Amino acid sequence: GAGVSQSPSNKVTEKGKDVELRCDPISGHTALYWYRQSLGQGLEFLIYFQGNSAPDKSGLPSDRFSAERTGGSVSTLTIQRTQQEDSAVYLCASSSQGKNEKLFFGSGTQLSVL
Amino acid sequence: SQQGEEDPQALSIQEGENATMNCSYKTSINNLQWYRQNSGRGLVHLILIRSNEREKHSGRLRVTLDTSKKSSSLLITASRAADTASYFCATLSPGFKTIFGAGTRLFVKA
């Protein structure tokens, strides 16, 4: 596609439910990042993929968070048993180069856990 | 923990004035980038400076990098109301993880 696409753009869920967030990177981009941003804050690194493998999962906040990437393309971020503190904007970015330079961002998913 | 930290946290200036934002980081880097974010959603890449460069220009943007002090600055000259946004520095470290700072919120008054 023309840019990084994320869906849904907004998600409201009840505490305890599982949610799945999707990221469709720019075609051909090998690197893919997930970040989380709380209101008025900076970006918190969650996980990074190079192809289908995730060499760095150090940012995942707890074992309720997981992510996968298939076919070197689409990635899904899954949050199990959501908590209110999970409410944030989840941003995905992709990059074309091996050195993961310029990142192209999607518009994010606003997650609200009630 | 965040790699980069920007200051000031917030900056309010008049249209036409220059805006300077600073970024400090903690570990060695391959490059440093600046991004802009409008309305709390997707970020847009502004400029990249490599670790062996000291200064870079792009239009009204000027970026400096001092690796001995582990710091960078972003200067926006002749600011416009449309420059109102949050600005983030991001560092690429060995291992290819890009880490963002907390950002500077810039408000340009018309």
PDB file of C-alpha atoms in Angstrom:
ATOM      1  CA  GLY A   1       0.000   0.000   0.000  1.00  0.00           C
ATOM      2  CA  ALA A   2       0.877   3.644  -0.129  1.00  0.00           C
ATOM      3  CA  GLY A   3       1.530   3.937   3.584  1.00  0.00           C
ATOM      4  CA  VAL A   4       1.448   2.069   6.852  1.00  0.00           C
ATOM      5  CA  SER A   5      -2.093   1.041   7.642  1.00  0.00           C
ATOM      6  CA  GLN A   6      -3.365   0.258  11.124  1.00  0.00           C
ATOM      7  CA  SER A   7      -6.714  -1.129  12.148  1.00  0.00           C
ATOM      8  CA  PRO A   8      -8.931  -0.513  13.893  1.00  0.00           C
ATOM      9  CA  SER A   9      -8.342   3.223  14.280  1.00  0.00           C
ATOM     10  CA  ASN A  10     -10.293   3.159  17.527  1.00  0.00           C
ATOM     11  CA  LYS A  11     -11.111   0.279  19.844  1.00  0.00           C
ATOM     12  CA  VAL A  12     -13.185   0.403  22.998  1.00  0.00           C
ATOM     13  CA  THR A  13     -13.182  -2.741  25.092  1.00  0.00           C
ATOM     14  CA  GLU A  14     -14.106  -3.917  28.532  1.00  0.00           C
ATOM     15  CA  LYS A  15     -11.541  -4.760  31.141  1.00  0.00           C
ATOM     16  CA  GLY A  16     -10.573  -8.419  30.935  1.00  0.00           C
ATOM     17  CA  LYS A  17     -11.277  -8.831  27.220  1.00  0.00           C
ATOM     18  CA  ASP A  18      -8.629  -9.658  24.633  1.00  0.00           C
ATOM     19  CA  VAL A  19      -7.878  -7.277  21.758  1.00  0.00           C
ATOM     20  CA  GLU A  20      -6.002  -7.663  18.524  1.00  0.00           C
ATOM     21  CA  LEU A  21      -4.416  -4.716  16.729  1.00  0.00           C
ATOM     22  CA  ARG A  22      -3.273  -4.970  13.155  1.00  0.00           C
ATOM     23  CA  CYS A  23      -0.491  -3.278  11.230  1.00  0.00           C
ATOM     24  CA  ASP A  24       0.014  -3.484   7.483  1.00  0.00           C
ATOM     25  CA  PRO A  25       3.442  -2.014   6.655  1.00  0.00           C
ATOM     26  CA  ILE A  26       4.598  -0.460   3.424  1.00  0.00           C
ATOM     27  CA  SER A  27       5.162  -3.197   0.868  1.00  0.00           C
ATOM     28  CA  GLY A  28       8.752  -4.408   0.908  1.00  0.00           C
ATOM     29  CA  HIS A  29       9.639  -2.916   4.271  1.00  0.00           C
ATOM     30  CA  THR A  30      11.575  -5.484   6.269  1.00  0.00           C
ATOM     31  CA  ALA A  31      11.582  -3.811   9.657  1.00  0.00           C
ATOM     32  CA  LEU A  32       8.454  -3.230  11.718  1.00  0.00           C
ATOM     33  CA  TYR A  33       8.075  -1.552  15.095  1.00  0.00           C
ATOM     34  CA  TRP A  34       5.298  -1.304  17.671  1.00  0.00           C
ATOM     35  CA  TYR A  35       5.197   1.620  20.088  1.00  0.00           C
ATOM     36  CA  ARG A  36       2.738   2.699  22.730  1.00  0.00           C
ATOM     37  CA  GLN A  37       1.955   6.318  23.567  1.00  0.00           C
ATOM     38  CA  SER A  38      -0.062   7.421  26.559  1.00  0.00           C
ATOM     39  CA  LEU A  39      -1.776  10.808  26.485  1.00  0.00           C
ATOM     40  CA  GLY A  40       0.766  13.616  26.328  1.00  0.00           C
ATOM     41  CA  GLN A  41       3.705  11.259  26.683  1.00  0.00           C
ATOM     42  CA  GLY A  42       6.538  10.024  24.506  1.00  0.00           C
ATOM     43  CA  LEU A  43       6.674   6.779  22.574  1.00  0.00           C
ATOM     44  CA  GLU A  44       7.328   3.630  24.548  1.00  0.00           C
ATOM     45  CA  PHE A  45       9.098   0.934  22.529  1.00  0.00           C
ATOM     46  CA  LEU A  46       7.286  -2.409  22.612  1.00  0.00           C
ATOM     47  CA  ILE A  47       8.750  -4.761  20.017  1.00  0.00           C
ATOM     48  CA  TYR A  48      10.728  -4.780  16.792  1.00  0.00           C
ATOM     49  CA  PHE A  49      10.570  -7.249  13.886  1.00  0.00           C
ATOM     50  CA  GLN A  50      13.166  -7.860  11.216  1.00  0.00           C
ATOM     51  CA  GLY A  51      11.327  -9.985   8.693  1.00  0.00           C
ATOM     52  CA  ASN A  52       9.244 -12.440  10.709  1.00  0.00           C
ATOM     53  CA  SER A  53      11.582 -12.653  13.661  1.00  0.00           C
ATOM     54  CA  ALA A  54      11.551 -10.411  16.705  1.00  0.00           C
ATOM     55  CA  PRO A  55      15.132  -9.879  17.882  1.00  0.00           C
ATOM     56  CA  ASP A  56      13.990  -7.439  20.539  1.00  0.00           C
ATOM     57  CA  LYS A  57      10.887  -8.033  22.650  1.00  0.00           C
ATOM     58  CA  SER A  58      12.275  -6.179  25.627  1.00  0.00           C
ATOM     59  CA  GLY A  59       9.607  -3.495  25.606  1.00  0.00           C
ATOM     60  CA  LEU A  60       6.563  -5.707  25.997  1.00  0.00           C
ATOM     61  CA  PRO A  61       5.097  -4.602  29.371  1.00  0.00           C
ATOM     62  CA  SER A  62       3.903  -8.029  30.524  1.00  0.00           C
ATOM     63  CA  ASP A  63       3.151 -11.537  29.356  1.00  0.00           C
ATOM     64  CA  ARG A  64      -0.344 -10.353  28.447  1.00  0.00           C
ATOM     65  CA  PHE A  65       1.241  -8.684  25.409  1.00  0.00           C
ATOM     66  CA  SER A  66       2.349 -10.650  22.369  1.00  0.00           C
ATOM     67  CA  ALA A  67       3.011  -9.885  18.728  1.00  0.00           C
ATOM     68  CA  GLU A  68       3.600 -11.814  15.588  1.00  0.00           C
ATOM     69  CA  ARG A  69       4.418 -11.097  11.989  1.00  0.00           C
ATOM     70  CA  THR A  70       3.725 -13.431   9.129  1.00  0.00           C
ATOM     71  CA  GLY A  71       5.043 -13.472   5.591  1.00  0.00           C
ATOM     72  CA  GLY A  72       7.334 -10.582   6.400  1.00  0.00           C
ATOM     73  CA  SER A  73       4.346  -8.306   6.115  1.00  0.00           C
ATOM     74  CA  VAL A  74       1.286  -7.903   8.361  1.00  0.00           C
ATOM     75  CA  SER A  75       1.802  -7.822  12.109  1.00  0.00           C
ATOM     76  CA  THR A  76      -0.697  -8.248  14.917  1.00  0.00           C
ATOM     77  CA  LEU A  77      -0.287  -7.062  18.482  1.00  0.00           C
ATOM     78  CA  THR A  78      -2.453  -8.993  20.927  1.00  0.00           C
ATOM     79  CA  ILE A  79      -3.281  -7.852  24.428  1.00  0.00           C
ATOM     80  CA  GLN A  80      -4.918 -10.457  26.617  1.00  0.00           C
ATOM     81  CA  ARG A  81      -7.085  -9.717  29.639  1.00  0.00           C
ATOM     82  CA  THR A  82      -6.892  -5.977  29.034  1.00  0.00           C
ATOM     83  CA  GLN A  83      -6.475  -3.605  31.952  1.00  0.00           C
ATOM     84  CA  GLN A  84      -7.343   0.082  32.185  1.00  0.00           C
ATOM     85  CA  GLU A  85      -3.656   1.001  32.168  1.00  0.00           C
ATOM     86  CA  ASP A  86      -3.412  -0.528  28.694  1.00  0.00           C
ATOM     87  CA  SER A  87      -5.414   2.433  27.354  1.00  0.00           C
ATOM     88  CA  ALA A  88      -3.174   4.326  24.948  1.00  0.00           C
ATOM     89  CA  VAL A  89      -2.466   4.917  21.273  1.00  0.00           C
ATOM     90  CA  TYR A  90      -0.613   1.988  19.739  1.00  0.00           C
ATOM     91  CA  LEU A  91       1.597   3.072  16.855  1.00  0.00           C
ATOM     92  CA  CYS A  92       3.174   0.903  14.210  1.00  0.00           C
ATOM     93  CA  ALA A  93       6.072   1.933  11.992  1.00  0.00           C
ATOM     94  CA  SER A  94       8.012   0.259   9.204  1.00  0.00           C
ATOM     95  CA  SER A  95      11.346   0.824   7.536  1.00  0.00           C
ATOM     96  CA  SER A  96      12.864  -0.373   4.292  1.00  0.00           C
ATOM     97  CA  GLN A  97      16.522  -0.533   5.096  1.00  0.00           C
ATOM     98  CA  GLY A  98      18.581  -3.034   7.025  1.00  0.00           C
ATOM     99  CA  LYS A  99      19.830  -0.285   9.277  1.00  0.00           C
ATOM    100  CA  ASN A 100      16.265   0.656  10.098  1.00  0.00           C
ATOM    101  CA  GLU A 101      16.677   4.307   9.428  1.00  0.00           C
ATOM    102  CA  LYS A 102      13.734   6.498   8.479  1.00  0.00           C
ATOM    103  CA  LEU A 103      10.542   5.135  10.013  1.00  0.00           C
ATOM    104  CA  PHE A 104       7.159   5.496   8.377  1.00  0.00           C
ATOM    105  CA  PHE A 105       4.300   5.563  10.869  1.00  0.00           C
ATOM    106  CA  GLY A 106       0.696   4.526  10.684  1.00  0.00           C
ATOM    107  CA  SER A 107      -2.032   6.672  12.229  1.00  0.00           C
ATOM    108  CA  GLY A 108      -2.275   4.445  15.264  1.00  0.00           C
ATOM    109  CA  THR A 109      -4.996   2.597  17.130  1.00  0.00           C
ATOM    110  CA  GLN A 110      -6.581   4.420  20.056  1.00  0.00           C
ATOM    111  CA  LEU A 111      -7.356   1.727  22.623  1.00  0.00           C
ATOM    112  CA  SER A 112      -9.734   2.534  25.456  1.00  0.00           C
ATOM    113  CA  VAL A 113     -10.253  -0.052  28.185  1.00  0.00           C
ATOM    114  CA  LEU A 114     -13.320   0.647  30.296  1.00  0.00           C
TER     115      LEU A 114
ATOM    116  CA  SER B   1      13.762   3.571  29.937  1.00  0.00           C
ATOM    117  CA  GLN B   2      13.748   6.266  27.289  1.00  0.00           C
ATOM    118  CA  GLN B   3      16.992   6.793  25.427  1.00  0.00           C
ATOM    119  CA  GLY B   4      16.387  10.400  24.436  1.00  0.00           C
ATOM    120  CA  GLU B   5      15.145  13.251  26.551  1.00  0.00           C
ATOM    121  CA  GLU B   6      14.035  16.529  25.057  1.00  0.00           C
ATOM    122  CA  ASP B   7      13.937  19.938  26.596  1.00  0.00           C
ATOM    123  CA  PRO B   8      12.050  22.078  26.989  1.00  0.00           C
ATOM    124  CA  GLN B   9       8.957  19.959  27.518  1.00  0.00           C
ATOM    125  CA  ALA B  10       6.874  22.778  26.095  1.00  0.00           C
ATOM    126  CA  LEU B  11       7.686  25.912  24.131  1.00  0.00           C
ATOM    127  CA  SER B  12       5.440  28.813  23.127  1.00  0.00           C
ATOM    128  CA  ILE B  13       6.668  31.419  20.636  1.00  0.00           C
ATOM    129  CA  GLN B  14       5.354  34.040  18.221  1.00  0.00           C
ATOM    130  CA  GLU B  15       5.114  33.397  14.520  1.00  0.00           C
ATOM    131  CA  GLY B  16       8.352  34.438  12.837  1.00  0.00           C
ATOM    132  CA  GLU B  17      10.548  33.630  15.817  1.00  0.00           C
ATOM    133  CA  ASN B  18      13.005  30.750  15.893  1.00  0.00           C
ATOM    134  CA  ALA B  19      12.334  27.642  17.974  1.00  0.00           C
ATOM    135  CA  THR B  20      15.142  25.574  19.472  1.00  0.00           C
ATOM    136  CA  MET B  21      14.639  22.149  20.999  1.00  0.00           C
ATOM    137  CA  ASN B  22      17.309  20.022  22.594  1.00  0.00           C
ATOM    138  CA  CYS B  23      17.714  16.292  22.957  1.00  0.00           C
ATOM    139  CA  SER B  24      20.088  14.289  25.146  1.00  0.00           C
ATOM    140  CA  TYR B  25      20.714  10.580  24.943  1.00  0.00           C
ATOM    141  CA  LYS B  26      22.581   7.989  26.964  1.00  0.00           C
ATOM    142  CA  THR B  27      24.342   5.384  24.833  1.00  0.00           C
ATOM    143  CA  SER B  28      26.275   5.240  21.581  1.00  0.00           C
ATOM    144  CA  ILE B  29      24.208   5.747  18.469  1.00  0.00           C
ATOM    145  CA  ASN B  30      24.346   5.121  14.731  1.00  0.00           C
ATOM    146  CA  ASN B  31      22.157   8.076  13.915  1.00  0.00           C
ATOM    147  CA  LEU B  32      19.709  10.524  15.460  1.00  0.00           C
ATOM    148  CA  GLN B  33      16.430  11.549  13.897  1.00  0.00           C
ATOM    149  CA  TRP B  34      13.794  14.162  14.556  1.00  0.00           C
ATOM    150  CA  TYR B  35      10.088  13.532  14.035  1.00  0.00           C
ATOM    151  CA  ARG B  36       6.988  15.658  14.225  1.00  0.00           C
ATOM    152  CA  GLN B  37       3.606  14.588  15.546  1.00  0.00           C
ATOM    153  CA  ASN B  38       0.318  16.372  15.041  1.00  0.00           C
ATOM    154  CA  SER B  39      -2.777  15.571  17.064  1.00  0.00           C
ATOM    155  CA  GLY B  40      -1.272  12.636  18.947  1.00  0.00           C
ATOM    156  CA  ARG B  41      -1.265  10.231  16.027  1.00  0.00           C
ATOM    157  CA  GLY B  42       1.290   9.173  13.423  1.00  0.00           C
ATOM    158  CA  LEU B  43       4.744  10.714  13.410  1.00  0.00           C
ATOM    159  CA  VAL B  44       6.394  12.221  10.354  1.00  0.00           C
ATOM    160  CA  HIS B  45      10.126  12.004   9.778  1.00  0.00           C
ATOM    161  CA  LEU B  46      11.834  15.398   9.528  1.00  0.00           C
ATOM    162  CA  ILE B  47      15.578  14.891   9.353  1.00  0.00           C
ATOM    163  CA  LEU B  48      18.292  12.347  10.093  1.00  0.00           C
ATOM    164  CA  ILE B  49      21.858  13.070  11.179  1.00  0.00           C
ATOM    165  CA  ARG B  50      24.474  10.337  11.313  1.00  0.00           C
ATOM    166  CA  SER B  51      26.911   9.894  14.170  1.00  0.00           C
ATOM    167  CA  ASN B  52      29.830  11.163  12.048  1.00  0.00           C
ATOM    168  CA  GLU B  53      27.990  14.374  11.080  1.00  0.00           C
ATOM    169  CA  ARG B  54      27.890  17.542  13.138  1.00  0.00           C
ATOM    170  CA  GLU B  55      25.285  19.660  11.388  1.00  0.00           C
ATOM    171  CA  LYS B  56      22.569  19.201   8.813  1.00  0.00           C
ATOM    172  CA  HIS B  57      20.054  21.487   7.137  1.00  0.00           C
ATOM    173  CA  SER B  58      16.716  20.874   5.502  1.00  0.00           C
ATOM    174  CA  GLY B  59      14.661  23.902   4.506  1.00  0.00           C
ATOM    175  CA  ARG B  60      13.912  25.845   7.701  1.00  0.00           C
ATOM    176  CA  LEU B  61      15.320  23.041   9.858  1.00  0.00           C
ATOM    177  CA  ARG B  62      18.831  22.906  11.246  1.00  0.00           C
ATOM    178  CA  VAL B  63      20.034  19.978  13.317  1.00  0.00           C
ATOM    179  CA  THR B  64      23.288  19.727  15.237  1.00  0.00           C
ATOM    180  CA  LEU B  65      24.826  16.688  16.878  1.00  0.00           C
ATOM    181  CA  ASP B  66      27.497  16.619  19.564  1.00  0.00           C
ATOM    182  CA  THR B  67      28.416  12.999  20.233  1.00  0.00           C
ATOM    183  CA  SER B  68      30.891  13.974  22.970  1.00  0.00           C
ATOM    184  CA  LYS B  69      28.020  15.518  24.935  1.00  0.00           C
ATOM    185  CA  LYS B  70      25.473  13.015  23.660  1.00  0.00           C
ATOM    186  CA  SER B  71      23.175  15.817  22.629  1.00  0.00           C
ATOM    187  CA  SER B  72      21.400  17.238  19.602  1.00  0.00           C
ATOM    188  CA  SER B  73      19.422  20.355  18.853  1.00  0.00           C
ATOM    189  CA  LEU B  74      16.684  21.121  16.356  1.00  0.00           C
ATOM    190  CA  LEU B  75      16.271  24.697  15.214  1.00  0.00           C
ATOM    191  CA  ILE B  76      13.176  25.780  13.298  1.00  0.00           C
ATOM    192  CA  THR B  77      13.710  29.201  11.774  1.00  0.00           C
ATOM    193  CA  ALA B  78      10.987  31.728  10.952  1.00  0.00           C
ATOM    194  CA  SER B  79       8.336  29.610  12.639  1.00  0.00           C
ATOM    195  CA  ARG B  80       4.770  29.446  11.364  1.00  0.00           C
ATOM    196  CA  ALA B  81       1.506  28.597  13.089  1.00  0.00           C
ATOM    197  CA  ALA B  82       1.518  25.355  11.079  1.00  0.00           C
ATOM    198  CA  ASP B  83       4.700  24.310  12.907  1.00  0.00           C
ATOM    199  CA  THR B  84       2.617  23.815  16.054  1.00  0.00           C
ATOM    200  CA  ALA B  85       3.133  20.162  16.956  1.00  0.00           C
ATOM    201  CA  SER B  86       5.102  17.836  19.203  1.00  0.00           C
ATOM    202  CA  TYR B  87       8.692  17.165  18.199  1.00  0.00           C
ATOM    203  CA  PHE B  88      10.571  14.006  19.140  1.00  0.00           C
ATOM    204  CA  CYS B  89      14.153  12.968  18.813  1.00  0.00           C
ATOM    205  CA  ALA B  90      14.861   9.306  18.146  1.00  0.00           C
ATOM    206  CA  THR B  91      18.120   7.445  18.370  1.00  0.00           C
ATOM    207  CA  LEU B  92      19.165   4.352  16.468  1.00  0.00           C
ATOM    208  CA  SER B  93      21.532   2.293  18.530  1.00  0.00           C
ATOM    209  CA  PRO B  94      23.591  -0.756  17.602  1.00  0.00           C
ATOM    210  CA  GLY B  95      21.069  -3.603  17.489  1.00  0.00           C
ATOM    211  CA  PHE B  96      18.813  -1.482  15.302  1.00  0.00           C
ATOM    212  CA  LYS B  97      16.307  -0.406  17.908  1.00  0.00           C
ATOM    213  CA  THR B  98      14.957   3.110  17.467  1.00  0.00           C
ATOM    214  CA  ILE B  99      14.109   4.758  20.765  1.00  0.00           C
ATOM    215  CA  PHE B 100      12.139   7.976  21.163  1.00  0.00           C
ATOM    216  CA  GLY B 101      12.339  10.700  23.753  1.00  0.00           C
ATOM    217  CA  ALA B 102       9.424  12.278  25.602  1.00  0.00           C
ATOM    218  CA  GLY B 103       9.050  15.134  23.096  1.00  0.00           C
ATOM    219  CA  THR B 104       8.769  18.909  23.079  1.00  0.00           C
ATOM    220  CA  ARG B 105       5.338  20.458  22.548  1.00  0.00           C
ATOM    221  CA  LEU B 106       5.753  23.551  20.380  1.00  0.00           C
ATOM    222  CA  PHE B 107       3.006  26.156  20.120  1.00  0.00           C
ATOM    223  CA  VAL B 108       3.436  28.929  17.557  1.00  0.00           C
ATOM    224  CA  LYS B 109       1.092  31.863  18.060  1.00  0.00           C
ATOM    225  CA  ALA B 110      -0.120  33.669  14.966  1.00  0.00           C
TER     226      ALA B 110
END
